[in-house]
Amino acid sequence: CHSFITHSGMAPETDKTVQAASDSFGATISAALVPLGGQLSFGALSGACAGYASKRIGQQAAYGVGVAFMGLQVLAYLGYININWNKVEHDVMEKLDVNKDGKVDGKDAQLAVNKLLSVIGYNIPGGAGFATGYYLGLRYI
């Protein structure tokens, strides 16, 4: 029995056309990236690893803060300690207000991220690749 459908599920002519287009696209992308090759790959890989590490560190920090908060609340509830949460909030918000405009918002977060990227991406070849890799590592790995 002869089949007119290939393994990809397409007719043979369509399958060949798709493969040719894919090969052409791949060659175009490769040609565009060859001059940047080593720097882009190293920067992107370094950025992805740093982004993943930042995510894990952030998760562990949030875990630690959460456990500490719950522990303090239990001690306060049992009457062992008194906590001035208004002062705690004021002090924490003061530290988080990076641009010192009196409010913690997206601008503060952006400034903190930019500062972090400038420190961990210092003198890394392929800086654009590093920033992209960092975002991908933070978001998707």
Tab-separated table of N, CA and C in Angstrom:
chain	number	residue	atom	x	y	z
A	1	CYS	N	0.850	-1.173	0.000
A	1	CYS	CA	0.000	0.000	0.000
A	1	CYS	C	0.896	1.237	0.000
A	2	HIS	N	0.700	2.134	-0.937
A	2	HIS	CA	1.511	3.339	-1.075
A	2	HIS	C	0.808	4.502	-0.391
A	3	SER	N	1.542	5.255	0.406
A	3	SER	CA	0.951	6.369	1.132
A	3	SER	C	1.374	7.691	0.509
A	4	PHE	N	0.430	8.617	0.443
A	4	PHE	CA	0.726	9.946	-0.082
A	4	PHE	C	0.992	10.936	1.051
A	5	ILE	N	1.105	10.458	2.242
A	5	ILE	CA	1.360	11.294	3.399
A	5	ILE	C	2.712	10.882	3.997
A	6	THR	N	3.548	11.868	4.316
A	6	THR	CA	4.864	11.585	4.892
A	6	THR	C	4.739	11.455	6.404
A	7	HIS	N	5.864	11.199	7.055
A	7	HIS	CA	5.875	11.077	8.510
A	7	HIS	C	5.446	12.368	9.193
A	8	SER	N	5.645	13.494	8.529
A	8	SER	CA	5.254	14.766	9.135
A	8	SER	C	3.758	15.006	9.040
A	9	GLY	N	3.059	14.153	8.273
A	9	GLY	CA	1.623	14.330	8.118
A	9	GLY	C	1.260	15.211	6.938
A	10	MET	N	2.248	15.618	6.145
A	10	MET	CA	2.005	16.493	4.996
A	10	MET	C	2.213	15.715	3.703
A	11	ALA	N	1.631	16.242	2.650
A	11	ALA	CA	1.886	15.667	1.334
A	11	ALA	C	3.359	15.829	1.018
A	12	PRO	N	3.979	14.900	0.227
A	12	PRO	CA	5.419	14.971	-0.043
A	12	PRO	C	5.892	16.310	-0.589
A	13	GLU	N	5.120	16.950	-1.479
A	13	GLU	CA	5.541	18.239	-2.039
A	13	GLU	C	5.573	19.318	-0.962
A	14	THR	N	4.572	19.339	-0.120
A	14	THR	CA	4.500	20.327	0.955
A	14	THR	C	5.632	20.100	1.947
A	15	ASP	N	5.901	18.852	2.254
A	15	ASP	CA	6.964	18.510	3.186
A	15	ASP	C	8.312	19.010	2.674
A	16	LYS	N	8.576	18.854	1.382
A	16	LYS	CA	9.846	19.312	0.793
A	16	LYS	C	9.926	20.837	0.806
A	17	THR	N	8.819	21.510	0.521
A	17	THR	CA	8.796	22.970	0.525
A	17	THR	C	9.050	23.510	1.928
A	18	VAL	N	8.412	22.916	2.903
A	18	VAL	CA	8.606	23.335	4.294
A	18	VAL	C	10.053	23.108	4.709
A	19	GLN	N	10.624	21.954	4.340
A	19	GLN	CA	12.010	21.647	4.695
A	19	GLN	C	12.962	22.643	4.040
A	20	ALA	N	12.731	22.990	2.774
A	20	ALA	CA	13.588	23.954	2.074
A	20	ALA	C	13.510	25.325	2.731
A	21	ALA	N	12.315	25.740	3.090
A	21	ALA	CA	12.144	27.034	3.753
A	21	ALA	C	12.831	27.033	5.113
A	22	SER	N	12.700	25.926	5.817
A	22	SER	CA	13.340	25.804	7.117
A	22	SER	C	14.860	25.857	6.997
A	23	ASP	N	15.407	25.144	6.012
A	23	ASP	CA	16.857	25.162	5.790
A	23	ASP	C	17.338	26.563	5.444
A	24	SER	N	16.585	27.259	4.588
A	24	SER	CA	16.948	28.612	4.181
A	24	SER	C	16.910	29.560	5.376
A	25	PHE	N	15.874	29.459	6.191
A	25	PHE	CA	15.749	30.307	7.371
A	25	PHE	C	16.900	30.043	8.336
A	26	GLY	N	17.196	28.761	8.566
A	26	GLY	CA	18.294	28.389	9.450
A	26	GLY	C	19.625	28.932	8.959
A	27	ALA	N	19.855	28.859	7.633
A	27	ALA	CA	21.109	29.368	7.065
A	27	ALA	C	21.193	30.881	7.231
A	28	THR	N	20.077	31.578	7.058
A	28	THR	CA	20.064	33.030	7.214
A	28	THR	C	20.370	33.429	8.649
A	29	ILE	N	19.736	32.766	9.587
A	29	ILE	CA	19.975	33.067	10.999
A	29	ILE	C	21.420	32.758	11.365
A	30	SER	N	21.924	31.607	10.920
A	30	SER	CA	23.314	31.244	11.213
A	30	SER	C	24.284	32.276	10.660
A	31	ALA	N	24.033	32.722	9.426
A	31	ALA	CA	24.924	33.711	8.813
A	31	ALA	C	24.900	35.028	9.585
A	32	ALA	N	23.755	35.393	10.102
A	32	ALA	CA	23.647	36.641	10.865
A	32	ALA	C	24.353	36.531	12.217
A	33	LEU	N	24.352	35.338	12.787
A	33	LEU	CA	24.909	35.170	14.127
A	33	LEU	C	26.378	34.779	14.150
A	34	VAL	N	26.916	34.322	13.020
A	34	VAL	CA	28.319	33.873	13.007
A	34	VAL	C	29.286	34.941	13.495
A	35	PRO	N	29.171	36.211	13.046
A	35	PRO	CA	30.123	37.211	13.533
A	35	PRO	C	30.041	37.423	15.050
A	36	LEU	N	28.881	37.184	15.635
A	36	LEU	CA	28.705	37.391	17.067
A	36	LEU	C	28.886	36.101	17.845
A	37	GLY	N	28.909	34.995	17.154
A	37	GLY	CA	28.875	33.649	17.704
A	37	GLY	C	29.367	33.452	19.104
A	38	GLY	N	30.671	33.523	19.344
A	38	GLY	CA	31.216	33.222	20.661
A	38	GLY	C	30.707	34.161	21.729
A	39	GLN	N	30.707	35.449	21.456
A	39	GLN	CA	30.272	36.416	22.463
A	39	GLN	C	28.797	36.241	22.797
A	40	LEU	N	27.973	36.092	21.772
A	40	LEU	CA	26.542	35.978	22.009
A	40	LEU	C	26.232	34.707	22.788
A	41	SER	N	26.843	33.608	22.407
A	41	SER	CA	26.583	32.343	23.074
A	41	SER	C	27.063	32.377	24.522
A	42	PHE	N	28.269	32.874	24.748
A	42	PHE	CA	28.802	32.940	26.107
A	42	PHE	C	27.978	33.886	26.965
A	43	GLY	N	27.662	35.065	26.431
A	43	GLY	CA	26.867	36.040	27.183
A	43	GLY	C	25.482	35.508	27.510
A	44	ALA	N	24.844	34.884	26.520
A	44	ALA	CA	23.497	34.360	26.737
A	44	ALA	C	23.503	33.214	27.742
A	45	LEU	N	24.477	32.320	27.621
A	45	LEU	CA	24.575	31.194	28.552
A	45	LEU	C	24.869	31.688	29.969
A	46	SER	N	25.806	32.614	30.093
A	46	SER	CA	26.124	33.178	31.406
A	46	SER	C	24.911	33.882	32.000
A	47	GLY	N	24.212	34.639	31.178
A	47	GLY	CA	23.018	35.349	31.634
A	47	GLY	C	21.924	34.402	32.081
A	48	ALA	N	21.705	33.320	31.311
A	48	ALA	CA	20.668	32.351	31.671
A	48	ALA	C	20.992	31.697	33.016
A	49	CYS	N	22.247	31.342	33.212
A	49	CYS	CA	22.653	30.731	34.489
A	49	CYS	C	22.495	31.722	35.648
A	50	ALA	N	22.892	32.968	35.419
A	50	ALA	CA	22.756	33.995	36.464
A	50	ALA	C	21.282	34.265	36.760
A	51	GLY	N	20.450	34.285	35.735
A	51	GLY	CA	19.017	34.498	35.936
A	51	GLY	C	18.388	33.379	36.741
A	52	TYR	N	18.764	32.143	36.400
A	52	TYR	CA	18.243	30.999	37.150
A	52	TYR	C	18.693	31.060	38.607
A	53	ALA	N	19.974	31.370	38.818
A	53	ALA	CA	20.502	31.470	40.182
A	53	ALA	C	19.779	32.578	40.957
A	54	SER	N	19.532	33.707	40.300
A	54	SER	CA	18.823	34.815	40.956
A	54	SER	C	17.419	34.397	41.368
A	55	LYS	N	16.764	33.641	40.482
A	55	LYS	CA	15.412	33.178	40.801
A	55	LYS	C	15.437	32.264	42.025
A	56	ARG	N	16.388	31.345	42.046
A	56	ARG	CA	16.488	30.414	43.174
A	56	ARG	C	16.837	31.151	44.471
A	57	ILE	N	17.760	32.095	44.390
A	57	ILE	CA	18.129	32.880	45.576
A	57	ILE	C	16.915	33.671	46.066
A	58	GLY	N	16.183	34.252	45.139
A	58	GLY	CA	14.974	34.999	45.506
A	58	GLY	C	13.935	34.114	46.173
A	59	GLN	N	13.767	32.899	45.661
A	59	GLN	CA	12.819	31.969	46.260
A	59	GLN	C	13.250	31.598	47.678
A	60	GLN	N	14.537	31.344	47.847
A	60	GLN	CA	15.036	30.983	49.178
A	60	GLN	C	14.920	32.164	50.148
A	61	ALA	N	15.181	33.361	49.657
A	61	ALA	CA	15.047	34.548	50.501
A	61	ALA	C	13.587	34.734	50.919
A	62	ALA	N	12.660	34.562	49.976
A	62	ALA	CA	11.239	34.688	50.297
A	62	ALA	C	10.823	33.623	51.308
A	63	TYR	N	11.351	32.420	51.158
A	63	TYR	CA	11.072	31.348	52.114
A	63	TYR	C	11.567	31.737	53.506
A	64	GLY	N	12.796	32.236	53.577
A	64	GLY	CA	13.369	32.638	54.863
A	64	GLY	C	12.596	33.765	55.516
A	65	VAL	N	12.226	34.771	54.735
A	65	VAL	CA	11.448	35.892	55.279
A	65	VAL	C	10.084	35.401	55.754
A	66	GLY	N	9.463	34.520	54.978
A	66	GLY	CA	8.163	33.982	55.368
A	66	GLY	C	8.216	33.195	56.667
A	67	VAL	N	9.233	32.345	56.804
A	67	VAL	CA	9.389	31.558	58.032
A	67	VAL	C	9.652	32.489	59.215
A	68	ALA	N	10.519	33.481	59.019
A	68	ALA	CA	10.816	34.425	60.111
A	68	ALA	C	9.554	35.182	60.519
A	69	PHE	N	8.785	35.638	59.528
A	69	PHE	CA	7.550	36.364	59.823
A	69	PHE	C	6.591	35.498	60.627
A	70	MET	N	6.395	34.264	60.181
A	70	MET	CA	5.469	33.378	60.905
A	70	MET	C	5.965	33.099	62.329
A	71	GLY	N	7.268	32.899	62.468
A	71	GLY	CA	7.827	32.664	63.805
A	71	GLY	C	7.614	33.849	64.719
A	72	LEU	N	7.866	35.045	64.200
A	72	LEU	CA	7.654	36.255	65.008
A	72	LEU	C	6.187	36.420	65.378
A	73	GLN	N	5.302	36.142	64.424
A	73	GLN	CA	3.864	36.279	64.700
A	73	GLN	C	3.415	35.292	65.774
A	74	VAL	N	3.932	34.073	65.738
A	74	VAL	CA	3.575	33.087	66.764
A	74	VAL	C	4.060	33.560	68.135
A	75	LEU	N	5.302	34.057	68.190
A	75	LEU	CA	5.839	34.552	69.465
A	75	LEU	C	5.036	35.750	69.977
A	76	ALA	N	4.632	36.634	69.073
A	76	ALA	CA	3.822	37.791	69.469
A	76	ALA	C	2.448	37.330	69.964
A	77	TYR	N	1.854	36.389	69.262
A	77	TYR	CA	0.534	35.869	69.634
A	77	TYR	C	0.575	35.221	71.017
A	78	LEU	N	1.662	34.521	71.308
A	78	LEU	CA	1.804	33.854	72.606
A	78	LEU	C	2.218	34.809	73.719
A	79	GLY	N	2.497	36.057	73.361
A	79	GLY	CA	2.806	37.064	74.354
A	79	GLY	C	4.272	37.164	74.747
A	80	TYR	N	5.152	36.498	74.039
A	80	TYR	CA	6.573	36.546	74.374
A	80	TYR	C	7.251	37.823	73.894
A	81	ILE	N	6.775	38.369	72.788
A	81	ILE	CA	7.390	39.583	72.228
A	81	ILE	C	6.306	40.538	71.747
A	82	ASN	N	6.669	41.799	71.636
A	82	ASN	CA	5.834	42.824	71.018
A	82	ASN	C	6.568	43.327	69.791
A	83	ILE	N	5.858	43.454	68.675
A	83	ILE	CA	6.479	43.904	67.430
A	83	ILE	C	5.785	45.180	66.976
A	84	ASN	N	6.565	46.193	66.718
A	84	ASN	CA	6.034	47.442	66.180
A	84	ASN	C	6.046	47.311	64.652
A	85	TRP	N	4.964	46.700	64.097
A	85	TRP	CA	4.917	46.447	62.657
A	85	TRP	C	4.922	47.741	61.850
A	86	ASN	N	4.403	48.829	62.401
A	86	ASN	CA	4.448	50.109	61.683
A	86	ASN	C	5.890	50.546	61.448
A	87	LYS	N	6.735	50.380	62.472
A	87	LYS	CA	8.152	50.726	62.321
A	87	LYS	C	8.849	49.778	61.349
A	88	VAL	N	8.532	48.487	61.463
A	88	VAL	CA	9.115	47.499	60.541
A	88	VAL	C	8.749	47.867	59.103
A	89	GLU	N	7.464	48.163	58.879
A	89	GLU	CA	7.021	48.522	57.527
A	89	GLU	C	7.741	49.779	57.035
A	90	HIS	N	7.834	50.781	57.879
A	90	HIS	CA	8.492	52.026	57.499
A	90	HIS	C	9.944	51.780	57.104
A	91	ASP	N	10.661	51.027	57.937
A	91	ASP	CA	12.078	50.760	57.669
A	91	ASP	C	12.278	49.940	56.396
A	92	VAL	N	11.439	48.922	56.192
A	92	VAL	CA	11.556	48.080	54.993
A	92	VAL	C	11.239	48.899	53.745
A	93	MET	N	10.169	49.671	53.779
A	93	MET	CA	9.784	50.471	52.613
A	93	MET	C	10.843	51.528	52.297
A	94	GLU	N	11.483	52.046	53.328
A	94	GLU	CA	12.560	53.020	53.115
A	94	GLU	C	13.720	52.371	52.351
A	95	LYS	N	14.046	51.136	52.686
A	95	LYS	CA	15.129	50.422	51.998
A	95	LYS	C	14.738	50.060	50.560
A	96	LEU	N	13.468	49.729	50.349
A	96	LEU	CA	13.005	49.337	49.018
A	96	LEU	C	12.800	50.525	48.082
A	97	ASP	N	12.678	51.723	48.628
A	97	ASP	CA	12.480	52.933	47.819
A	97	ASP	C	13.831	53.379	47.253
A	98	VAL	N	14.258	52.722	46.191
A	98	VAL	CA	15.587	52.935	45.616
A	98	VAL	C	15.773	54.367	45.125
A	99	ASN	N	14.748	54.936	44.472
A	99	ASN	CA	14.898	56.292	43.917
A	99	ASN	C	14.490	57.389	44.909
A	100	LYS	N	14.147	57.008	46.119
A	100	LYS	CA	13.850	57.946	47.217
A	100	LYS	C	12.766	58.967	46.869
A	101	ASP	N	11.713	58.503	46.154
A	101	ASP	CA	10.611	59.409	45.824
A	101	ASP	C	9.433	59.268	46.786
A	102	GLY	N	9.602	58.459	47.836
A	102	GLY	CA	8.566	58.321	48.845
A	102	GLY	C	7.578	57.204	48.585
A	103	LYS	N	7.741	56.471	47.500
A	103	LYS	CA	6.844	55.346	47.232
A	103	LYS	C	7.640	54.220	46.570
A	104	VAL	N	7.202	53.005	46.815
A	104	VAL	CA	7.831	51.833	46.200
A	104	VAL	C	6.957	51.439	45.022
A	105	ASP	N	7.549	51.492	43.828
A	105	ASP	CA	6.790	51.184	42.620
A	105	ASP	C	7.686	50.500	41.588
A	106	GLY	N	7.166	50.386	40.391
A	106	GLY	CA	7.894	49.723	39.314
A	106	GLY	C	9.205	50.406	38.978
A	107	LYS	N	9.276	51.714	39.175
A	107	LYS	CA	10.528	52.436	38.898
A	107	LYS	C	11.636	51.971	39.834
A	108	ASP	N	11.281	51.734	41.091
A	108	ASP	CA	12.266	51.233	42.050
A	108	ASP	C	12.744	49.839	41.650
A	109	ALA	N	11.801	48.986	41.240
A	109	ALA	CA	12.161	47.629	40.816
A	109	ALA	C	13.076	47.678	39.595
A	110	GLN	N	12.750	48.561	38.641
A	110	GLN	CA	13.577	48.672	37.431
A	110	GLN	C	14.985	49.152	37.773
A	111	LEU	N	15.090	50.117	38.660
A	111	LEU	CA	16.407	50.592	39.083
A	111	LEU	C	17.209	49.488	39.762
A	112	ALA	N	16.548	48.713	40.608
A	112	ALA	CA	17.233	47.617	41.302
A	112	ALA	C	17.701	46.553	40.306
A	113	VAL	N	16.851	46.204	39.333
A	113	VAL	CA	17.231	45.215	38.315
A	113	VAL	C	18.383	45.736	37.471
A	114	ASN	N	18.312	46.995	37.060
A	114	ASN	CA	19.395	47.581	36.259
A	114	ASN	C	20.717	47.566	37.017
A	115	LYS	N	20.667	47.883	38.298
A	115	LYS	CA	21.879	47.871	39.121
A	115	LYS	C	22.428	46.446	39.228
A	116	LEU	N	21.545	45.494	39.476
A	116	LEU	CA	21.959	44.093	39.572
A	116	LEU	C	22.593	43.626	38.261
A	117	LEU	N	21.959	43.938	37.135
A	117	LEU	CA	22.504	43.530	35.833
A	117	LEU	C	23.847	44.188	35.551
A	118	SER	N	24.009	45.447	35.963
A	118	SER	CA	25.287	46.120	35.717
A	118	SER	C	26.398	45.499	36.555
A	119	VAL	N	26.063	45.020	37.745
A	119	VAL	CA	27.079	44.392	38.601
A	119	VAL	C	27.415	42.994	38.100
A	120	ILE	N	26.410	42.148	37.901
A	120	ILE	CA	26.703	40.770	37.521
A	120	ILE	C	27.085	40.633	36.047
A	121	GLY	N	26.748	41.622	35.237
A	121	GLY	CA	27.123	41.585	33.830
A	121	GLY	C	28.373	42.393	33.520
A	122	TYR	N	29.057	42.878	34.552
A	122	TYR	CA	30.237	43.711	34.374
A	122	TYR	C	31.307	42.988	33.555
A	123	ASN	N	31.730	43.637	32.494
A	123	ASN	CA	32.840	43.177	31.667
A	123	ASN	C	32.595	41.823	31.012
A	124	ILE	N	31.336	41.417	30.866
A	124	ILE	CA	30.999	40.165	30.189
A	124	ILE	C	30.898	40.455	28.694
A	125	PRO	N	31.608	39.689	27.857
A	125	PRO	CA	31.467	39.882	26.421
A	125	PRO	C	30.051	39.492	25.990
A	126	GLY	N	29.511	40.214	25.048
A	126	GLY	CA	28.157	39.933	24.575
A	126	GLY	C	27.120	40.382	25.575
A	127	GLY	N	27.184	41.633	26.011
A	127	GLY	CA	26.292	42.156	27.039
A	127	GLY	C	24.820	42.048	26.695
A	128	ALA	N	24.470	42.270	25.427
A	128	ALA	CA	23.063	42.149	25.032
A	128	ALA	C	22.607	40.712	25.189
A	129	GLY	N	23.458	39.770	24.828
A	129	GLY	CA	23.135	38.355	25.009
A	129	GLY	C	22.998	38.007	26.479
A	130	PHE	N	23.834	38.612	27.320
A	130	PHE	CA	23.766	38.369	28.758
A	130	PHE	C	22.416	38.809	29.310
A	131	ALA	N	22.001	40.035	28.969
A	131	ALA	CA	20.730	40.559	29.475
A	131	ALA	C	19.558	39.695	29.006
A	132	THR	N	19.583	39.292	27.748
A	132	THR	CA	18.522	38.434	27.215
A	132	THR	C	18.537	37.084	27.916
A	133	GLY	N	19.720	36.499	28.050
A	133	GLY	CA	19.849	35.219	28.739
A	133	GLY	C	19.399	35.309	30.184
A	134	TYR	N	19.740	36.416	30.846
A	134	TYR	CA	19.326	36.615	32.249
A	134	TYR	C	17.808	36.586	32.353
A	135	TYR	N	17.155	37.314	31.479
A	135	TYR	CA	15.697	37.358	31.500
A	135	TYR	C	15.121	35.959	31.270
A	136	LEU	N	15.656	35.254	30.278
A	136	LEU	CA	15.143	33.919	29.972
A	136	LEU	C	15.391	32.953	31.137
A	137	GLY	N	16.567	33.047	31.754
A	137	GLY	CA	16.857	32.187	32.895
A	137	GLY	C	15.962	32.490	34.088
A	138	LEU	N	15.694	33.755	34.294
A	138	LEU	CA	14.843	34.187	35.399
A	138	LEU	C	13.398	33.750	35.157
A	139	ARG	N	12.988	33.826	33.930
A	139	ARG	CA	11.579	33.602	33.587
A	139	ARG	C	11.235	32.151	33.272
A	140	TYR	N	12.101	31.450	32.513
A	140	TYR	CA	11.689	30.182	31.936
A	140	TYR	C	12.446	28.946	32.405
A	141	ILE	N	13.605	29.123	33.025
A	141	ILE	CA	14.355	27.916	33.417
A	141	ILE	C	13.927	27.501	34.809
